[in-house]
Coordinates of C-alpha atoms in Angstrom, one line a residue:
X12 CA -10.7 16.3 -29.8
X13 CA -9.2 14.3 -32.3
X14 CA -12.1 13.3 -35.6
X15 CA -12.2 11.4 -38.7
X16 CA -14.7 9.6 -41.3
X17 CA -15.1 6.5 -41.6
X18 CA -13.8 4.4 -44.8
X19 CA -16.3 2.1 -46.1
X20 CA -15.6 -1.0 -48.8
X21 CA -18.2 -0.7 -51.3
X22 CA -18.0 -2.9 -54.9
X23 CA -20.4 -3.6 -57.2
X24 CA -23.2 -5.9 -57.3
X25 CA -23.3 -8.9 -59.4
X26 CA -26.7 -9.3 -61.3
X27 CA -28.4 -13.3 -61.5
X28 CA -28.2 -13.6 -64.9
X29 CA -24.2 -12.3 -64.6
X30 CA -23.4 -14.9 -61.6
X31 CA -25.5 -17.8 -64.1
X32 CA -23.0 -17.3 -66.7
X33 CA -20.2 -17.2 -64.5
X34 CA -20.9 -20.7 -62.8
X35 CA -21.0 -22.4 -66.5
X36 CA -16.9 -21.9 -66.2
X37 CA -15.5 -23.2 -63.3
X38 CA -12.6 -21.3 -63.3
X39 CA -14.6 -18.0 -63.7
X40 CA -16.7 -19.2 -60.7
X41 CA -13.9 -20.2 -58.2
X42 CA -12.5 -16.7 -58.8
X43 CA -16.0 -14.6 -58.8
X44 CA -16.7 -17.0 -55.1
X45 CA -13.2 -15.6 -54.1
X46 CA -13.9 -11.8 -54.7
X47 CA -17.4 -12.6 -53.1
X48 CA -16.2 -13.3 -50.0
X49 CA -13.5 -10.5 -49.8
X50 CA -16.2 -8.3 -50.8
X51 CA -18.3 -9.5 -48.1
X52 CA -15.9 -9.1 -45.1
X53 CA -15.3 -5.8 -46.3
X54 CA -18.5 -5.1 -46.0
X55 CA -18.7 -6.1 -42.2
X56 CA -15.7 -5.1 -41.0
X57 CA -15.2 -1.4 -41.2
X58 CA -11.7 0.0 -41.5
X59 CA -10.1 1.7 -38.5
X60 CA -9.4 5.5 -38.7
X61 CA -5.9 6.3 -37.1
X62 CA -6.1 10.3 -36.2
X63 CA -3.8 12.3 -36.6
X64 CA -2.7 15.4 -34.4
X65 CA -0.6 18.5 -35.7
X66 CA 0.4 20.2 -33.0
X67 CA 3.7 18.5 -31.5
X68 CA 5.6 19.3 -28.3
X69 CA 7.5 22.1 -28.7
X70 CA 11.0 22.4 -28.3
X71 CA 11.3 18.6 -29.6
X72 CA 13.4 17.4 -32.5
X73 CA 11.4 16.2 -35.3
X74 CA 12.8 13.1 -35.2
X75 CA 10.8 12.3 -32.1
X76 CA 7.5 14.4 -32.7
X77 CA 7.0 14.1 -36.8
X78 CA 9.4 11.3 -37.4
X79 CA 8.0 9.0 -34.9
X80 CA 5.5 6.2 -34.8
X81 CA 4.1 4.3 -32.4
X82 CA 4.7 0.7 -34.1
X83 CA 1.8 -1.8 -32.3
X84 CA 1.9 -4.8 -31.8
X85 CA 0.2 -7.8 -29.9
X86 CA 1.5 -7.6 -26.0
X87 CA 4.1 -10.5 -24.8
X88 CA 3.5 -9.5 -21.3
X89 CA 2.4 -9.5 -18.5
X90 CA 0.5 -13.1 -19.2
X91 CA -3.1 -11.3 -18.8
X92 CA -2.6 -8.8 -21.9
X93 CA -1.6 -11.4 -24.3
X94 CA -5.1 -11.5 -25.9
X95 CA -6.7 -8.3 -27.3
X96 CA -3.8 -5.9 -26.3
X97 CA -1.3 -3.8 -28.2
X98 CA 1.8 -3.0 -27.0
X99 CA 4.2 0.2 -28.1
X100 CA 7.7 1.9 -27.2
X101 CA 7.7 6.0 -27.4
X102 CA 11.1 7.9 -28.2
X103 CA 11.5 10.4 -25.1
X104 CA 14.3 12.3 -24.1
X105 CA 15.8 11.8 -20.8
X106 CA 16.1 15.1 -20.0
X107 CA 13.4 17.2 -21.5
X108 CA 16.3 20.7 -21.0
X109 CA 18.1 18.3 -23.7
X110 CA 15.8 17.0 -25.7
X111 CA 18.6 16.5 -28.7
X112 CA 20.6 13.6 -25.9
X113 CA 19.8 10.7 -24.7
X114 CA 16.1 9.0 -25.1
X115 CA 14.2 6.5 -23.1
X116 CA 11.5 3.9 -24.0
X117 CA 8.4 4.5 -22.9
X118 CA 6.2 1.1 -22.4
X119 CA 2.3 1.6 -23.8
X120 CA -0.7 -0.6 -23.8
X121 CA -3.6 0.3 -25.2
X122 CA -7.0 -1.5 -26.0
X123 CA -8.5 -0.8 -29.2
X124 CA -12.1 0.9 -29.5
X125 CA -15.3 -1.0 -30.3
X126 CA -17.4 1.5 -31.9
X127 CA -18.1 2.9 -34.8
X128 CA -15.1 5.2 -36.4
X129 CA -17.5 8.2 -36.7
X130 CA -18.1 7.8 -32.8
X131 CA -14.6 7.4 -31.8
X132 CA -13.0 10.4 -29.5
X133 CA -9.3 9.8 -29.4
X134 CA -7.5 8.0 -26.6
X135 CA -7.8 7.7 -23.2
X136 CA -4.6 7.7 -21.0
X137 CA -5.5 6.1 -17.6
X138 CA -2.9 6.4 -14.4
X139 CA -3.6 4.3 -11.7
X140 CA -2.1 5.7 -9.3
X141 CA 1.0 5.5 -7.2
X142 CA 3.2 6.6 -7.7
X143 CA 4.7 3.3 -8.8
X144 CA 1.9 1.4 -10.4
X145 CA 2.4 -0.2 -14.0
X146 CA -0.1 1.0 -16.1
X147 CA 0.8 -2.0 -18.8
X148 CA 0.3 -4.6 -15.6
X149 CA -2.0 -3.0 -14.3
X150 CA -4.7 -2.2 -17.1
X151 CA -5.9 -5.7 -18.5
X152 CA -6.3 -6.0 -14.7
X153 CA -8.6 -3.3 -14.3
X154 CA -9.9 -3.3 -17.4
X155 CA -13.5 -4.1 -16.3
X156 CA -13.9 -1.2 -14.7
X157 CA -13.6 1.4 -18.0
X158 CA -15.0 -1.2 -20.8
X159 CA -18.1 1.2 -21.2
X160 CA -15.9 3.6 -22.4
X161 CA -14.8 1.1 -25.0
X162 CA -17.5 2.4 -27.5
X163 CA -15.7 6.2 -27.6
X164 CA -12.6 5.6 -26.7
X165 CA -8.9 3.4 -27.2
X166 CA -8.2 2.9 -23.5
X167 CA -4.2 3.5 -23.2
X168 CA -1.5 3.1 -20.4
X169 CA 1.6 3.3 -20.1
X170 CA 4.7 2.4 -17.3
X171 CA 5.7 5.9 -15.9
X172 CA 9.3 6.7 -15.4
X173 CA 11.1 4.6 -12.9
X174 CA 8.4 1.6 -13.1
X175 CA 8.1 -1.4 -14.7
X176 CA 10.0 -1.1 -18.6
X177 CA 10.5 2.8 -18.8
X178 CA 13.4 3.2 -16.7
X179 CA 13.5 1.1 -14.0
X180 CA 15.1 2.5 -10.9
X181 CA 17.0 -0.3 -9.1
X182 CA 17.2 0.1 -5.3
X183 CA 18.1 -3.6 -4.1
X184 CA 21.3 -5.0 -2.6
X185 CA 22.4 -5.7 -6.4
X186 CA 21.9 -3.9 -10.0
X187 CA 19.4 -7.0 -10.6
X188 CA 17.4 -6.6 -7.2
X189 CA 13.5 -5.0 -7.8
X190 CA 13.2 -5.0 -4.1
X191 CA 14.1 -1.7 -1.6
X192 CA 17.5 -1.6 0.3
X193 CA 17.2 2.5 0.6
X194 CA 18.6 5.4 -0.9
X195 CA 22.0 4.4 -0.8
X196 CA 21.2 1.8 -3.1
X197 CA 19.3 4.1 -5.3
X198 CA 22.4 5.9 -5.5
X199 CA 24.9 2.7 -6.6
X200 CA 22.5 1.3 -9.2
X201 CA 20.2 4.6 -10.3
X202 CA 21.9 7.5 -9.6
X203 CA 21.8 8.4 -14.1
X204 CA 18.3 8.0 -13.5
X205 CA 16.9 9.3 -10.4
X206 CA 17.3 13.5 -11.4
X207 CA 14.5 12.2 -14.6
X208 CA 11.8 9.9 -12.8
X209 CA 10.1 13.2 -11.2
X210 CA 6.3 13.8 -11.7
X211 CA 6.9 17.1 -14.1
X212 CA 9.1 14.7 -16.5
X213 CA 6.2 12.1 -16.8
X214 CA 3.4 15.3 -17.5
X215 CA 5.8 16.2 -20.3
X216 CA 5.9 12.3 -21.3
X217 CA 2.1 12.6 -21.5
X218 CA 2.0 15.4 -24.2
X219 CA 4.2 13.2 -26.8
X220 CA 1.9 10.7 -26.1
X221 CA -0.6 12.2 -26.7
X222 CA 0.7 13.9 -30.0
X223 CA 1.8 10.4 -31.3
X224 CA -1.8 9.0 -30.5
X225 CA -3.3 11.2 -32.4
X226 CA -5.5 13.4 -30.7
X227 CA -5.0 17.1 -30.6
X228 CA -6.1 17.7 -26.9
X229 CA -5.1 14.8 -24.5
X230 CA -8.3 13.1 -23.1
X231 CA -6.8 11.9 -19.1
X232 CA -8.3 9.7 -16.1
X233 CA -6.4 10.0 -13.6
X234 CA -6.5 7.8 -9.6
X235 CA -4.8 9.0 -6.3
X236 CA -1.2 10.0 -7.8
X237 CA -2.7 9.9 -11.2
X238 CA -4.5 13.2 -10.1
X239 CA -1.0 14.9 -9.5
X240 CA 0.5 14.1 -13.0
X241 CA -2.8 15.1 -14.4
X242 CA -2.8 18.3 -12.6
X243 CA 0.7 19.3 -13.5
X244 CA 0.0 18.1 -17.0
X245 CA -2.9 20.4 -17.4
X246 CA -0.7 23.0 -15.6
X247 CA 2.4 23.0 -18.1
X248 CA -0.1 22.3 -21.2
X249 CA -3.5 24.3 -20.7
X250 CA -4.0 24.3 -24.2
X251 CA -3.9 21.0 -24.6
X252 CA -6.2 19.9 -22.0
X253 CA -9.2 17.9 -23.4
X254 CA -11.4 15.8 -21.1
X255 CA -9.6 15.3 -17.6
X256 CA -10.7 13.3 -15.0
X257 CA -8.6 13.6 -11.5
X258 CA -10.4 10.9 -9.4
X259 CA -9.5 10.7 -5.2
X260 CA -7.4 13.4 -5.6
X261 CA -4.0 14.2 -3.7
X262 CA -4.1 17.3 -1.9
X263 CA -1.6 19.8 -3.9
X264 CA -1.9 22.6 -1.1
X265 CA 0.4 19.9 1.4
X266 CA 4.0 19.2 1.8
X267 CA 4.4 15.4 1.9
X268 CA 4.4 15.8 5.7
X269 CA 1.4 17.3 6.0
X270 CA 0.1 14.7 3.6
X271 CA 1.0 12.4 6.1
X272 CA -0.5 13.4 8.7
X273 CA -4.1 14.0 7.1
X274 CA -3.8 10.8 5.5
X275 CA -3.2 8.9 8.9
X276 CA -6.2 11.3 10.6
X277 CA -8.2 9.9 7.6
X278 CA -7.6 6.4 8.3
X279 CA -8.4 6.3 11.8
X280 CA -11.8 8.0 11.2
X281 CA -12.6 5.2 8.4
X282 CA -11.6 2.9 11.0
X283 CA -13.7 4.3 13.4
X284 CA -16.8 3.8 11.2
X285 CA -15.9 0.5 10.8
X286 CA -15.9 0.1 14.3
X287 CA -19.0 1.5 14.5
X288 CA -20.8 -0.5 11.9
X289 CA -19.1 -3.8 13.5
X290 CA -20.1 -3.2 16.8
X291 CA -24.0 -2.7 15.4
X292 CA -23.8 -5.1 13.0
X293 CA -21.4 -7.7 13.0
X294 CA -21.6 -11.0 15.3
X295 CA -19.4 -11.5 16.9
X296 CA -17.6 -8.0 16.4
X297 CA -13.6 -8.1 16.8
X298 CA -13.5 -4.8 17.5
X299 CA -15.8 -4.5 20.5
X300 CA -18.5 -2.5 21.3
X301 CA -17.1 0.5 19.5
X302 CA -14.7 2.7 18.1
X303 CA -13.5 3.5 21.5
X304 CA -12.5 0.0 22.7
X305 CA -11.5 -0.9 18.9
X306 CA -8.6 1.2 19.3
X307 CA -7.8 -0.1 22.8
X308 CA -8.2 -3.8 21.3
X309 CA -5.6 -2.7 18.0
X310 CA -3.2 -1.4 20.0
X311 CA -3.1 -4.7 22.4
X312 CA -2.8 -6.6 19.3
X313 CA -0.5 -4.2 17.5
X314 CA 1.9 -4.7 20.7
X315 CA 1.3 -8.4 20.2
X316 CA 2.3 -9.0 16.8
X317 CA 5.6 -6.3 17.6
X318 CA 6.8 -8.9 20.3
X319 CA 5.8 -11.9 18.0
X320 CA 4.5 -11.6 14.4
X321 CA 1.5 -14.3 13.7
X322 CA 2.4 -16.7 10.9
X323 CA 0.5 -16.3 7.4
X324 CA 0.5 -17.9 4.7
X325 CA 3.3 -19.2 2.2
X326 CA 5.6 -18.9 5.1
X327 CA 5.5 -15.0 5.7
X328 CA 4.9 -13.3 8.7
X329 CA 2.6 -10.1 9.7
X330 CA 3.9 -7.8 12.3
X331 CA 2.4 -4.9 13.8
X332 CA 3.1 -2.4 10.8
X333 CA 1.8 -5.0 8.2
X334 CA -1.3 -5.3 10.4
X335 CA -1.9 -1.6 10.0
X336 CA -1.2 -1.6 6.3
X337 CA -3.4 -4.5 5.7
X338 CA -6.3 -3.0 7.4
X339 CA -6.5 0.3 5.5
X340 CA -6.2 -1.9 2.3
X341 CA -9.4 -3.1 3.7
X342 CA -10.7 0.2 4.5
X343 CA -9.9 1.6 0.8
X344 CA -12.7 -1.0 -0.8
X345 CA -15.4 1.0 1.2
X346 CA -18.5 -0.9 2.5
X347 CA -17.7 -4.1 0.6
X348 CA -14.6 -4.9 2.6
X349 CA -16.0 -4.4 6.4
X350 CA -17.4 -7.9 6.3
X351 CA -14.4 -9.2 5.4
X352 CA -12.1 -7.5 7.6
X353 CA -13.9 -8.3 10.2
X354 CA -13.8 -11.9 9.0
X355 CA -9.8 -11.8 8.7
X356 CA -9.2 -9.6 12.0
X357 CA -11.3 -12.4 14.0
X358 CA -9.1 -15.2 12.9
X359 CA -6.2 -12.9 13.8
X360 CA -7.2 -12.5 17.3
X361 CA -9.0 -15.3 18.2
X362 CA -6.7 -17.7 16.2
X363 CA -3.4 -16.3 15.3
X364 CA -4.2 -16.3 11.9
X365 CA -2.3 -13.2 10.0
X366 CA -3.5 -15.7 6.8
X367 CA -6.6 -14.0 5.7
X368 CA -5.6 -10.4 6.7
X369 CA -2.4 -10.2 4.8
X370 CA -4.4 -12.2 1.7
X371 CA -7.0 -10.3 1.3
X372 CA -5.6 -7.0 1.4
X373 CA -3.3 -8.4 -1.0
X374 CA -6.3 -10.0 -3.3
X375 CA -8.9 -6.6 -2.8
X376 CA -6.3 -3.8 -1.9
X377 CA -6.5 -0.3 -4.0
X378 CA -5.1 0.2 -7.2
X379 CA -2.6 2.2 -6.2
X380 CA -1.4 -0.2 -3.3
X381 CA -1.3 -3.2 -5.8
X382 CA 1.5 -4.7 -7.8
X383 CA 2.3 -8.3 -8.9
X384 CA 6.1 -9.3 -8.0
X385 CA 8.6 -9.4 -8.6
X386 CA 8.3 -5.5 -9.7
X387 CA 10.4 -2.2 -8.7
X388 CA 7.1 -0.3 -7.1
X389 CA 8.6 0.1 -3.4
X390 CA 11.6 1.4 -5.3
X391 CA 10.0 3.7 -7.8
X392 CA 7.6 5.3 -5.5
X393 CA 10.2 6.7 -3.4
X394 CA 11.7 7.7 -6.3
X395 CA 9.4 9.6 -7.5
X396 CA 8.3 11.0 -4.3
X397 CA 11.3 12.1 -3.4
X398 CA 12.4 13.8 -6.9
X399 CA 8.7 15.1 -6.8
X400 CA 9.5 16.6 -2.8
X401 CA 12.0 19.2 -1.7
X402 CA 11.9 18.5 1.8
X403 CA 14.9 17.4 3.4
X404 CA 14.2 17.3 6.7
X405 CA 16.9 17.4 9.8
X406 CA 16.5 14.7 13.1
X407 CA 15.0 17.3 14.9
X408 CA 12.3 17.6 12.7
X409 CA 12.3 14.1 11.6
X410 CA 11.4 13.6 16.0
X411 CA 9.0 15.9 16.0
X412 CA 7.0 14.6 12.9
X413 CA 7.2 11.1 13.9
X414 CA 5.9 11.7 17.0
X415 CA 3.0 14.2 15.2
X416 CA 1.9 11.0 13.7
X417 CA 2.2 8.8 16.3
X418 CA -0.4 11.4 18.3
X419 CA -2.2 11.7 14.9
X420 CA -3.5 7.9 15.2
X421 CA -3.5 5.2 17.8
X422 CA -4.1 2.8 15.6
X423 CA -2.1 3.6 12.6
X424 CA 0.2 6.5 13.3
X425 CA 3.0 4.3 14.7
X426 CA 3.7 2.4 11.0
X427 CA 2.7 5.5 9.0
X428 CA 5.9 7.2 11.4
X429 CA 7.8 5.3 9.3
X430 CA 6.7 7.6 6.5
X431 CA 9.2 10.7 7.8
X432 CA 12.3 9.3 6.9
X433 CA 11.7 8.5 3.2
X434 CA 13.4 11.5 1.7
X435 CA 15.9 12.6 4.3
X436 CA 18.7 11.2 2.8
X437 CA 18.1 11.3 -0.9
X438 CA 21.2 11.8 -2.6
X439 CA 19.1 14.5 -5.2
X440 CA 17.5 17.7 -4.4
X441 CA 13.7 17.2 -4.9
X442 CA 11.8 19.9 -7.3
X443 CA 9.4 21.5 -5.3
X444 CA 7.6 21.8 -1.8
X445 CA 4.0 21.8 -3.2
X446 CA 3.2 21.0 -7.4
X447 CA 2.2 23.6 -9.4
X448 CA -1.0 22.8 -10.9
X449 CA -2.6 26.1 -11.6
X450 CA -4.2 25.7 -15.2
X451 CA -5.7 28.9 -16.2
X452 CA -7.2 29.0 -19.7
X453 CA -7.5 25.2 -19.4
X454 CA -10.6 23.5 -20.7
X455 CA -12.8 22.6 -17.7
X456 CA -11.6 19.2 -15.4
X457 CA -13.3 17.1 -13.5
X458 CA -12.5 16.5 -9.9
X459 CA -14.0 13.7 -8.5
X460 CA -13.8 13.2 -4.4
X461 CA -15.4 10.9 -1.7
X462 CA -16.0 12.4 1.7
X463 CA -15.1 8.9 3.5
X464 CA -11.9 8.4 1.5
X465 CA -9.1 7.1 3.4
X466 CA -6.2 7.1 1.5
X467 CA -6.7 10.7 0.1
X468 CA -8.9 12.7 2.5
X469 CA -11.4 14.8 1.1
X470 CA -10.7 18.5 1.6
X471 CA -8.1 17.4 -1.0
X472 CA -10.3 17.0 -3.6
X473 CA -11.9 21.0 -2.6
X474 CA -8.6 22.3 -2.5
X475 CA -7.7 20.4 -6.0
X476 CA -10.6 21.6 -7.7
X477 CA -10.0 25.0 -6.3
X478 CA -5.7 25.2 -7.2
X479 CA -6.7 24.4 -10.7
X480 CA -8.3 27.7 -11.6
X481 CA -11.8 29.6 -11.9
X482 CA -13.5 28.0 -14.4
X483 CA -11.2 25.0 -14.5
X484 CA -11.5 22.4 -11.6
X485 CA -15.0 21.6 -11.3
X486 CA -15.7 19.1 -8.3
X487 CA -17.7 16.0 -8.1
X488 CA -18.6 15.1 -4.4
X489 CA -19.3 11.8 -3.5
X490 CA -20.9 10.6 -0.1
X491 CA -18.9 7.4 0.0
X492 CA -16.7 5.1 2.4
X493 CA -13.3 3.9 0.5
X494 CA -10.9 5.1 -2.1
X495 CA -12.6 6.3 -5.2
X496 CA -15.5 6.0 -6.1
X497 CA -15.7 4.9 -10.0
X498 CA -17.2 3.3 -10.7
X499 CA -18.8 1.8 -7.6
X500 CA -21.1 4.9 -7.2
X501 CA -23.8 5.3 -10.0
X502 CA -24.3 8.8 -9.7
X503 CA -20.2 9.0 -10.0
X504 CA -20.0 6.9 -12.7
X505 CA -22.9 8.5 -15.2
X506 CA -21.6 12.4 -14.4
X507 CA -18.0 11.3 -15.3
X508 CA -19.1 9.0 -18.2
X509 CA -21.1 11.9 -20.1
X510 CA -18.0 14.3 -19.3
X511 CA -16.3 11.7 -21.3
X512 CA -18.5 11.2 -24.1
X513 CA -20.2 14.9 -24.5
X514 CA -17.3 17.3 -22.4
X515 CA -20.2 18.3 -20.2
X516 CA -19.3 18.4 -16.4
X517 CA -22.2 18.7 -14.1
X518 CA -23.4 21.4 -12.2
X519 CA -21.6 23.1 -9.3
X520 CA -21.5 21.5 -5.9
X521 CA -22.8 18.3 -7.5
X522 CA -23.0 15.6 -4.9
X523 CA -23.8 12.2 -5.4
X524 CA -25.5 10.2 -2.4
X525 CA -23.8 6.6 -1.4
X526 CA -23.1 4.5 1.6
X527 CA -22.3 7.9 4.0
X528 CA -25.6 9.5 3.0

């Protein structure tokens, strides 16, 4: 935990009879009225403390630990953080095995405290998930959502390697192209790159960050992917881990296949609920009288929109695997969203209307799901899956897990199939099968899981807290529909709030009641 006092402008006081006199001369009065008023606005506006840390990296040349500093400055983009946002570049090596070669820039944002110096933690990194997300694009965004935490802490993010302005992998038809045109493409335009964009090369990212911010022990929320490179952090730096927060976690204990398939298992059981609640509660319910027929009525109209997409706004299209996309974006908002995806599957089956489905999932989807174009977040997330991921899988096996999935999910398992071949052809050998996030001796972190979560099922969030360590992962349950749960759920929100601000996790086997309860 970083600390500091704070510097307060004190000057003397001026008596009557002294500020009498000093009128009689106008001179001597326009100059006392001057120092008057800088007196007074020192006097209500206290000075900012910058902390400082002194326990750099290791293995890093001092020309990047000691003999670097973060110069801020107001942002120039995106648009949204031109107004109360800092913006920074961070000195990293490309290859952390040669720290002494090339460097990178790493893009930062960060929004300044609002309390009091003597209250003031450190920083807080946020990740938003992923992988591919722009933490510079994406905080002012999302900002809403963490302003309590204001009062303690500066709230900074940051692009990751591969996104946004830290390394952009390119993976269009040309060197200019944001877009995806596979890994052959990667290749042409990244292939310098794609080796260094990997999860473990980030984590190590974080602990200059966090040394250049100031704070001794690095203070973490992590969402979805976020939990991974907060994981791995805490495993390569146990000493250094302050207050970590790994919210919807990704299972560590799966191969990305596996994740796959209890993703997909996941989604067709929020589905089902949906189903469930629609057919009780909705009027008229496009689903039908249950999940049962809802998954007979989703595959008729899955088959549909495969023969002939419905038109949607703008001029686009929605076929059968946007459909199936666009609906779990509907299912990661939890409750909130049934309404309106009934709303938008109605005018999608009644009317042709792909309009609403493909907007709204758009508007409301998850964090991790959203990204303003034109951006490279189709191109960096399989980049950094597949430097993240070992598995190289051969046609047999890519048959045999596509039709898995396929048997996985009626409704979905068809478009997640697609999934299988993402890393088959990587022209770079991936790091591992599983992460390592084992954190022994690490300060304790907070692992915070939904039981209705979609997008990252819960016995990921057990087996998270569990990988961590004894005495390390400490887990958070939350009975709650969609994809997080911070901070929607109140009971979420104040146990990871006073983790925050006091380092106190609750009790063991803490679970907060919401919507499944």
């Amino acid at each position: 935990m970083s600390g500091g006092h704070p510097i307060r402008s004190r000057g003397p006081g001026l008596s009557v009879g002294a500020m009498i006199i000093a009128g009689v001369v106008l001179v001597a009065f326009g100059a006392v009225g001057a120092w008057l008023q800088r007196d007074a606005r020192g006097r209500s506006e206290e000075p900012r403390t910058e902390f400082t840390a002194h326990n750099p990296p290791a293995g890093l040349p001092t020309a990047l630990t000691t003999g670097q500093h973060l110069n801020w400055s107001p942002c120039t983009s995106p648009p949204t953080a031109r107004t109360g946002y800092d913006c920074a570049t961070m000195k990293a090596p490309l290859d952390y095995r040669k720290p002494d070669g090339r460097t990178i820039d790493v893009a930062l944002i960060r929004r300044k405290a609002t309390g009091p110096n003597a209250q003031r933690i450190g920083s807080l990194v946020l990740n938003f998930g992923g992988p591919g997300v722009s933490g510079v694009s994406e905080l002012p965004d999302l900002l809403d959502q963490y302003k309590p935490l204001l009062d303690r802490y500066d709230l900074v993010s940051f692009d990751p390697r591969g996104v946004g302005a830290t390394i952009p992998v390119r993976c269009g038809k040309t060197a200019d192209d944001t877009g995806y045109d596979g890994a052959r493409a990667c290749a042409k335009h990244s292939a310098a790159l794609l080796p260094y964009v990997g999860t473990s090369h980030t984590a190590r990212d974080l602990d200059l960050m966090r040394y250049l911010l100031g704070d001794e022990r690095l203070h973490y929320f992590g969402v979805s992917y976020g939990t991974t490179l907060g994981a791995v952090y805490a495993h390569l730096y146990p000493s250094h881990v302050g207050r970590l927060v790994l919210e919807a976690p990704v299972d560590p204990t799966k191969d990305l296949d596996e994740k796959q398939v209890s993703q997909v298992k996941a989604v067709q059981a929020a589905f089902y609920r949906f189903a469930a609640h629609c057919a009780a509660r909705i009027r008229p319910c496009p689903t039908g009288a249950g999940p049962k027929e809802a998954a007979q009525r989703m595959t008729r109209l899955a088959d549909r929109l495969e023969k002939k997409p419905a038109p949607a706004d703008g001029g686009n299209t929605l076929d059968a695997d946007d459909l199936a996309y666009a609906v779990s974006d509907y299912l990661d908002l939890g409750t909130d969203g049934w309404s309106s995806l009934a709303k938008a599957l109605t005018a999608l089956i009644d009317h042709n209307d792909g309009g609403p489905l493909s907007d709204g999932a758009d508007d409301m989807g998850a964090a991790d799901r959203a990204a303003t174009p034109p951006d490279n977040s189709r191109a960096a997330q399989t980049a950094i899956t597949c430097a993240d991921s070992s598995l190289r899988p051969d046609f047999d096996r890519l048959d045999r897990d596509e039709a898995r999935l396929k048997a996985a999910s009626p409704v979905f398992g068809a478009a997640w199939s697609n999934g299988v071949y993402l890393c088959y052809d990587w022209p770079f050998h991936g790091e591992r099968v599983t992460p390592q996030v084992n954190a022994d001796g690490a300060a304790p972190v907070l692992v915070v899981g939904g039981t209705g979560d979609p997008t990252t099922p819960y016995p990921g969030a057990r087996n998270m807290a569990r990988a961590l360590g004894d005495g390390v992962g400490v887990l958070l349950t939350a009975e709650e529909e969609g994809h997080g749960t911070y901070p929607q759920n109140r009971c979420v929100t104040k146990a990871v709030d006073q983790y925050l601000r006091t380092g106190r996790t609750p009790a063991m086997g803490t679970v907060c009641r919401g919507t499944m309860s």
